[in-house]
C-alpha positions as a LaTeX table, in Angstrom:
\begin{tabular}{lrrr}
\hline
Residue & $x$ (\AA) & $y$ (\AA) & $z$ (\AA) \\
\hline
Unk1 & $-4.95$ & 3.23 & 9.84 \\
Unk2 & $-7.09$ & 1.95 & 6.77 \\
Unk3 & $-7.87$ & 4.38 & 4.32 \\
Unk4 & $-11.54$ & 4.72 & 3.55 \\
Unk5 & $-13.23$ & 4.02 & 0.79 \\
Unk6 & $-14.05$ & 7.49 & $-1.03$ \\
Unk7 & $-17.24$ & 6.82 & $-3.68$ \\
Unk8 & $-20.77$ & 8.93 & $-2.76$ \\
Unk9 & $-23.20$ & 7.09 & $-2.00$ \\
Unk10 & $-23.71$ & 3.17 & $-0.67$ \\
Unk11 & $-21.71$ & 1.78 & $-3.76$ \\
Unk12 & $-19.18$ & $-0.64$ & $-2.41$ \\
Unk13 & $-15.98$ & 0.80 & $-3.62$ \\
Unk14 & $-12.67$ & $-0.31$ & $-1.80$ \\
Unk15 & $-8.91$ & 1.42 & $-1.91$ \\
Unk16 & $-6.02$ & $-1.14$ & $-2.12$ \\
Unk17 & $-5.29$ & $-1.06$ & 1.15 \\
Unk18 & $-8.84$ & $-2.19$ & 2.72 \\
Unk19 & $-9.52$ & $-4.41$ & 0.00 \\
Unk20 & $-6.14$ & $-6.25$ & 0.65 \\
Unk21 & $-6.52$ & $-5.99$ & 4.82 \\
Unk22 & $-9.83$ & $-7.33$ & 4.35 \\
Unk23 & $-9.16$ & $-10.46$ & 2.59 \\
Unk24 & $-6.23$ & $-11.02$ & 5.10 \\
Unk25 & $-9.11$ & $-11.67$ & 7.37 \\
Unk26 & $-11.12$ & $-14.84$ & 8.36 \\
Unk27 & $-14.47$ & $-15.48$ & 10.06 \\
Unk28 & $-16.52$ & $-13.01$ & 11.29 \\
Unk29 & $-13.67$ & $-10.31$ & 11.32 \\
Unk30 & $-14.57$ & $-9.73$ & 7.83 \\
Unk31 & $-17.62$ & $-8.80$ & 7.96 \\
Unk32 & $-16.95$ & $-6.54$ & 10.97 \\
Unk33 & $-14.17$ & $-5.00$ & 8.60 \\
Unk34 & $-16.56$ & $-4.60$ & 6.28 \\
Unk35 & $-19.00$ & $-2.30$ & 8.64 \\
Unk36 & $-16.37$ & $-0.22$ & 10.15 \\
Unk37 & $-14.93$ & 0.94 & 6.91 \\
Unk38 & $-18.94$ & 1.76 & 5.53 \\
Unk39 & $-19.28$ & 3.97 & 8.57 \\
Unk40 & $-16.02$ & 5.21 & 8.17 \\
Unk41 & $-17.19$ & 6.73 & 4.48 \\
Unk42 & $-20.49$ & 7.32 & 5.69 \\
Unk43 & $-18.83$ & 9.62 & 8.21 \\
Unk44 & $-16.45$ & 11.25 & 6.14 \\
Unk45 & $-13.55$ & 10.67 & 8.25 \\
Unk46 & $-10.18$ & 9.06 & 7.92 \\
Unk47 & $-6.71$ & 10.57 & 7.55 \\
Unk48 & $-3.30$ & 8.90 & 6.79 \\
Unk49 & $-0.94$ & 9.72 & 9.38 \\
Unk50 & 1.84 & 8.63 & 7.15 \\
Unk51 & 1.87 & 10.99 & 4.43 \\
Unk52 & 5.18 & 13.09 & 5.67 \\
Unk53 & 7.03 & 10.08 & 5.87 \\
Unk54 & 6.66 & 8.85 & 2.61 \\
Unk55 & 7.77 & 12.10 & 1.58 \\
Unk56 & 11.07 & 11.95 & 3.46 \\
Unk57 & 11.71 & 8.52 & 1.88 \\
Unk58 & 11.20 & 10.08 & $-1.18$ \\
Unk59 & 13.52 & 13.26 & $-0.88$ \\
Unk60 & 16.15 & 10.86 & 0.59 \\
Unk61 & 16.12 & 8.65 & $-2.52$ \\
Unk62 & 15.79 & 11.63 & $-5.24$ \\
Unk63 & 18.10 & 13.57 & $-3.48$ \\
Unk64 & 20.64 & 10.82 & $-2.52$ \\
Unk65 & 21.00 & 12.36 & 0.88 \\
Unk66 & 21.38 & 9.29 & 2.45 \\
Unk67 & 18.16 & 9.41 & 5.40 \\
Unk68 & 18.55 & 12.71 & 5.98 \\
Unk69 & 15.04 & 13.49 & 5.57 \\
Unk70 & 14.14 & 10.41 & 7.39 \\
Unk71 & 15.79 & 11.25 & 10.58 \\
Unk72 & 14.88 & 14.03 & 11.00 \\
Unk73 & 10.56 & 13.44 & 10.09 \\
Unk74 & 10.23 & 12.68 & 13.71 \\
Unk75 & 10.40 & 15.83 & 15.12 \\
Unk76 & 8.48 & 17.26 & 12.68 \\
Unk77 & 5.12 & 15.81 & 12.85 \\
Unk78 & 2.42 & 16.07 & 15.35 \\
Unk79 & 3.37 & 14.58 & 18.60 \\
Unk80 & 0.46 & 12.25 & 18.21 \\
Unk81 & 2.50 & 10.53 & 15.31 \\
Unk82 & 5.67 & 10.71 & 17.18 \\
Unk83 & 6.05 & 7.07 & 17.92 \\
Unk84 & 4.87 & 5.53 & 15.15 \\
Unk85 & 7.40 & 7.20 & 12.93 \\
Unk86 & 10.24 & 6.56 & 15.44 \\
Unk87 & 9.07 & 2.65 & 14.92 \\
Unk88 & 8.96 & 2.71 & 11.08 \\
Unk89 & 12.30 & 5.18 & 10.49 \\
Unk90 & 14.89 & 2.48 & 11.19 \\
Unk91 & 13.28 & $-0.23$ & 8.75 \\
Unk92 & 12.51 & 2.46 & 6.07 \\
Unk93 & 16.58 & 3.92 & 6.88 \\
Unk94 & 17.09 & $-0.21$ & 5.84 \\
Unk95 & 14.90 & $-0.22$ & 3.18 \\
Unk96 & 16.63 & 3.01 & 1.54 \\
Unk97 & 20.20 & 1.60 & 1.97 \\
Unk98 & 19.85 & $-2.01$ & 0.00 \\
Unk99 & 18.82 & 0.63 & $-3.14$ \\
Unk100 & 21.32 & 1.44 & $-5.30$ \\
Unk101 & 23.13 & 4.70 & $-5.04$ \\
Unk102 & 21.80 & 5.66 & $-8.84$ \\
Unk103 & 17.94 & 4.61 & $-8.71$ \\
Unk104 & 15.28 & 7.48 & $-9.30$ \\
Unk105 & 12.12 & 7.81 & $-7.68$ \\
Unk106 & 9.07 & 8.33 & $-10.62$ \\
Unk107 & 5.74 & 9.11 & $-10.56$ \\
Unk108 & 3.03 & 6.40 & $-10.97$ \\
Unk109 & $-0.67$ & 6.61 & $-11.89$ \\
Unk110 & $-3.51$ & 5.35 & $-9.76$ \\
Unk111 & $-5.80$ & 2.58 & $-11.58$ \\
Unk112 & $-9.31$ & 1.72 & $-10.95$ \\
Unk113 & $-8.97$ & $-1.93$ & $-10.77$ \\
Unk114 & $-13.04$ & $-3.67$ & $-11.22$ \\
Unk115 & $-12.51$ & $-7.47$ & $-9.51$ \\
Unk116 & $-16.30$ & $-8.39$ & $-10.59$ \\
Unk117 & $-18.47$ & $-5.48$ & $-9.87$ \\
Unk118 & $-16.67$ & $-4.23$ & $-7.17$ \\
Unk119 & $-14.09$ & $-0.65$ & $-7.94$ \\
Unk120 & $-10.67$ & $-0.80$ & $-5.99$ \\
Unk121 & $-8.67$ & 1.95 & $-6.43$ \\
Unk122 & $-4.99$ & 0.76 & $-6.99$ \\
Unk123 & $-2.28$ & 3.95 & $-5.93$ \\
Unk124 & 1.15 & 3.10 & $-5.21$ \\
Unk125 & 3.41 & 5.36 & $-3.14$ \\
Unk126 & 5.65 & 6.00 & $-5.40$ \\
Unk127 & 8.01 & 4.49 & $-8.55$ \\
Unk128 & 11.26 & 4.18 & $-9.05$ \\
Unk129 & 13.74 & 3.72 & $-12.10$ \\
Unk130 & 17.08 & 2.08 & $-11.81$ \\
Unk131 & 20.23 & 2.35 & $-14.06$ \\
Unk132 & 19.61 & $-0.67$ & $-15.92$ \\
Unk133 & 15.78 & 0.42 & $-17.10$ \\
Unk134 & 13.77 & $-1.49$ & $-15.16$ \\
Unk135 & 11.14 & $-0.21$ & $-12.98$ \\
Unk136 & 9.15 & $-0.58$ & $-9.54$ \\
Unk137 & 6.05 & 0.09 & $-8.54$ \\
Unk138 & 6.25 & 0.70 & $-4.91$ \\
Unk139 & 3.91 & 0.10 & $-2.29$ \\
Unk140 & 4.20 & 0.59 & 1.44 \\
Unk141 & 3.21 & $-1.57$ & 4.71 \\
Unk142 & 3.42 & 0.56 & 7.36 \\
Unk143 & 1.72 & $-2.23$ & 10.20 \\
Unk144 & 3.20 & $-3.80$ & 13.32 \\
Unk145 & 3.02 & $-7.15$ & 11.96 \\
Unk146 & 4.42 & $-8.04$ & 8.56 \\
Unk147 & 1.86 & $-8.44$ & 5.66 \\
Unk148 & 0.00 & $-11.55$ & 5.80 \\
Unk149 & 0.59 & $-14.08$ & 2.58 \\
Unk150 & $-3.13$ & $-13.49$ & 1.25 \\
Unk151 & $-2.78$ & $-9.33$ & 1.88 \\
Unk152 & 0.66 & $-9.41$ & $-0.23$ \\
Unk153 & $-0.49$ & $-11.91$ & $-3.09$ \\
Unk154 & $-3.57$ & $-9.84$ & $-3.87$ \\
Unk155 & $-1.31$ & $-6.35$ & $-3.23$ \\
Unk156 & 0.70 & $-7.82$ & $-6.06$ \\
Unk157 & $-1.46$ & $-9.03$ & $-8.32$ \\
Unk158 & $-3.57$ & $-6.27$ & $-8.44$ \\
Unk159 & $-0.67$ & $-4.03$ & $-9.10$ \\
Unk160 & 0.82 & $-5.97$ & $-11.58$ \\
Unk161 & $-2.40$ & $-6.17$ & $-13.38$ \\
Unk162 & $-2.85$ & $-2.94$ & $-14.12$ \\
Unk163 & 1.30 & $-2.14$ & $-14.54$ \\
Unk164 & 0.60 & $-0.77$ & $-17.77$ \\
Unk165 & $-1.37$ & 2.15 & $-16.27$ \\
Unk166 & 0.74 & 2.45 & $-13.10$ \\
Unk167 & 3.80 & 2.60 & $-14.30$ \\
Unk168 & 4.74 & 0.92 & $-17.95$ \\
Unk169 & 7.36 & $-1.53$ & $-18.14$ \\
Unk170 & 7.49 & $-2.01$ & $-14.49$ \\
Unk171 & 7.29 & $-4.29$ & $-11.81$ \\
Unk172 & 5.09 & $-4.27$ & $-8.37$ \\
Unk173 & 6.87 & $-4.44$ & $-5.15$ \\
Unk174 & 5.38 & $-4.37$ & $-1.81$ \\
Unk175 & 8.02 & $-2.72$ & 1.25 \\
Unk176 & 7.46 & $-3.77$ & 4.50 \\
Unk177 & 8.47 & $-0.59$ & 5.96 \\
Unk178 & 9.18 & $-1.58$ & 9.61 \\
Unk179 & 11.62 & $-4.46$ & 8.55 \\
Unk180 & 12.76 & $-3.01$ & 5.65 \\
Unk181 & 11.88 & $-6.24$ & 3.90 \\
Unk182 & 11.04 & $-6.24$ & 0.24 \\
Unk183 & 8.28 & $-8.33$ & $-1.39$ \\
Unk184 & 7.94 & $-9.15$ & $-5.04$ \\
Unk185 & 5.52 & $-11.33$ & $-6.94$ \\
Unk186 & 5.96 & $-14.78$ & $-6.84$ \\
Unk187 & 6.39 & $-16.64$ & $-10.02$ \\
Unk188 & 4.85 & $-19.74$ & $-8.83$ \\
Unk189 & 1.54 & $-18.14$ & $-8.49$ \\
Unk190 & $-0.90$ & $-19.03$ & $-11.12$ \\
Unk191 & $-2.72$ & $-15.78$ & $-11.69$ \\
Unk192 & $-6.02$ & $-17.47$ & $-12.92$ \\
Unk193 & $-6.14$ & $-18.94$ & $-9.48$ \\
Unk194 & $-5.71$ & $-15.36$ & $-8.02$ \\
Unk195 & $-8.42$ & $-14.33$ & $-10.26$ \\
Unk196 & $-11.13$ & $-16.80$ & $-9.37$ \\
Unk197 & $-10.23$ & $-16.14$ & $-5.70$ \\
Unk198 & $-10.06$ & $-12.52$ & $-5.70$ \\
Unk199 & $-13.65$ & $-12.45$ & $-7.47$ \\
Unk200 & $-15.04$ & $-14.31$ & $-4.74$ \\
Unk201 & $-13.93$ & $-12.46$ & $-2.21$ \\
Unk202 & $-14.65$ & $-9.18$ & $-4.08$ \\
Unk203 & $-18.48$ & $-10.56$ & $-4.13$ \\
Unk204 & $-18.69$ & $-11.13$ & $-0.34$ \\
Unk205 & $-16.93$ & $-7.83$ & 0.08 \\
Unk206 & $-19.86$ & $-6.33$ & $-1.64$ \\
Unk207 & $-22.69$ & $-8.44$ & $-0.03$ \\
Unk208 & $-20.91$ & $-7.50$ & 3.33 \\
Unk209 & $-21.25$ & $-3.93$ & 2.29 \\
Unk210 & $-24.86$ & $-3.91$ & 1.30 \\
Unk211 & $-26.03$ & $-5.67$ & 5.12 \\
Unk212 & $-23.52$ & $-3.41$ & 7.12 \\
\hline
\end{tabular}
């Protein structure tokens, strides 16, 4: 479920997450991306369904209990959410054994990230420290179908831009939950190239916004 954008008002603003779904998109799907998530603020609805599991991931990691938490979130959400956690648990069990038995989960800080003059709010789920010093900057996918390549390089880049804020001396990583698969920036990626790209699509994002 996209989170909505949060600002009063009919200022474009954008979270991470629709900002990176939407340039994932082609065509006319953009714009209609665009629309739903206006009416979505405009509404004031939208809640994230994934909220407990993150949590369990994150007791299982500080507490070193080994998925514990994670099997047993199933059963304690709504029934509603029932089968999508049942879908993501056995990637996210994956994802929580390939970290090393001495890593610590840390906080981050969210970042208001301007591409142009549109805000997009930059949270990761969580950090985490490992025993050599270095750091991560986690963020989640949660979908059915992996992240697409434009979703992830912008997810990236926008994290890594504002690293100092998130979490100092750190690096952005983006989990695909449901395979357990880890992503990390690319260092073939020229980031002026990002830049340019991301500020065009940050403009039609906001032209989108102001005819929806």
């Amino acid at each position: 479920m996209t989170a909505p954008a949060t600002t009063t008002g009919s200022i474009p603003y954008a979270t991470l997450l629709s900002f990176t779904r939407y340039v994932g998109r082609t065509g006319p799907r953009k714009a209609s991306f665009v629309g739903g998530l206006r009416r979505q603020r405009e509404s004031g609805h939208g809640f994230n369904p994934h909220g407990q599991l993150v949590k369990a991931l994150k007791a299982d990691i500080r507490f070193r209990t080994g998925g514990t938490y994670l099997n047993a979130v199933a059963d304690q959400v709504n029934p509603r959410w029932k089968p999508l956690y049942e879908s993501v648990v056995p990637g996210a069990l994956r994802y929580l054994e390939s970290l090393p038995a001495k890593v610590e989960v840390t906080p981050t800080r969210d970042a208001l990230c301007m591409i142009g003059a549109l805000p997009v709010k930059i949270n990761p789920h969580f950090g985490l420290r490992y025993p050599d010093g270095r750091g991560e900057a986690v963020r989640l996918h949660f979908d059915e179908e992996p992240p697409q390549d434009e979703a992830a390089v912008a997810t990236l880049h926008l994290m890594a831009r504002h690293m100092d804020l998130v979490l100092p001396n750190a690096t952005p990583v983006l989990v695909d939950l449901r395979r357990g698969d880890v992503l990390r920036p690319d260092v073939a990626v020229k980031g002026a190239e990002v830049e340019r790209w991301l500020a065009g699509e940050a403009a039609a994002f906001s032209a989108m916004w102001g005819a929806a």
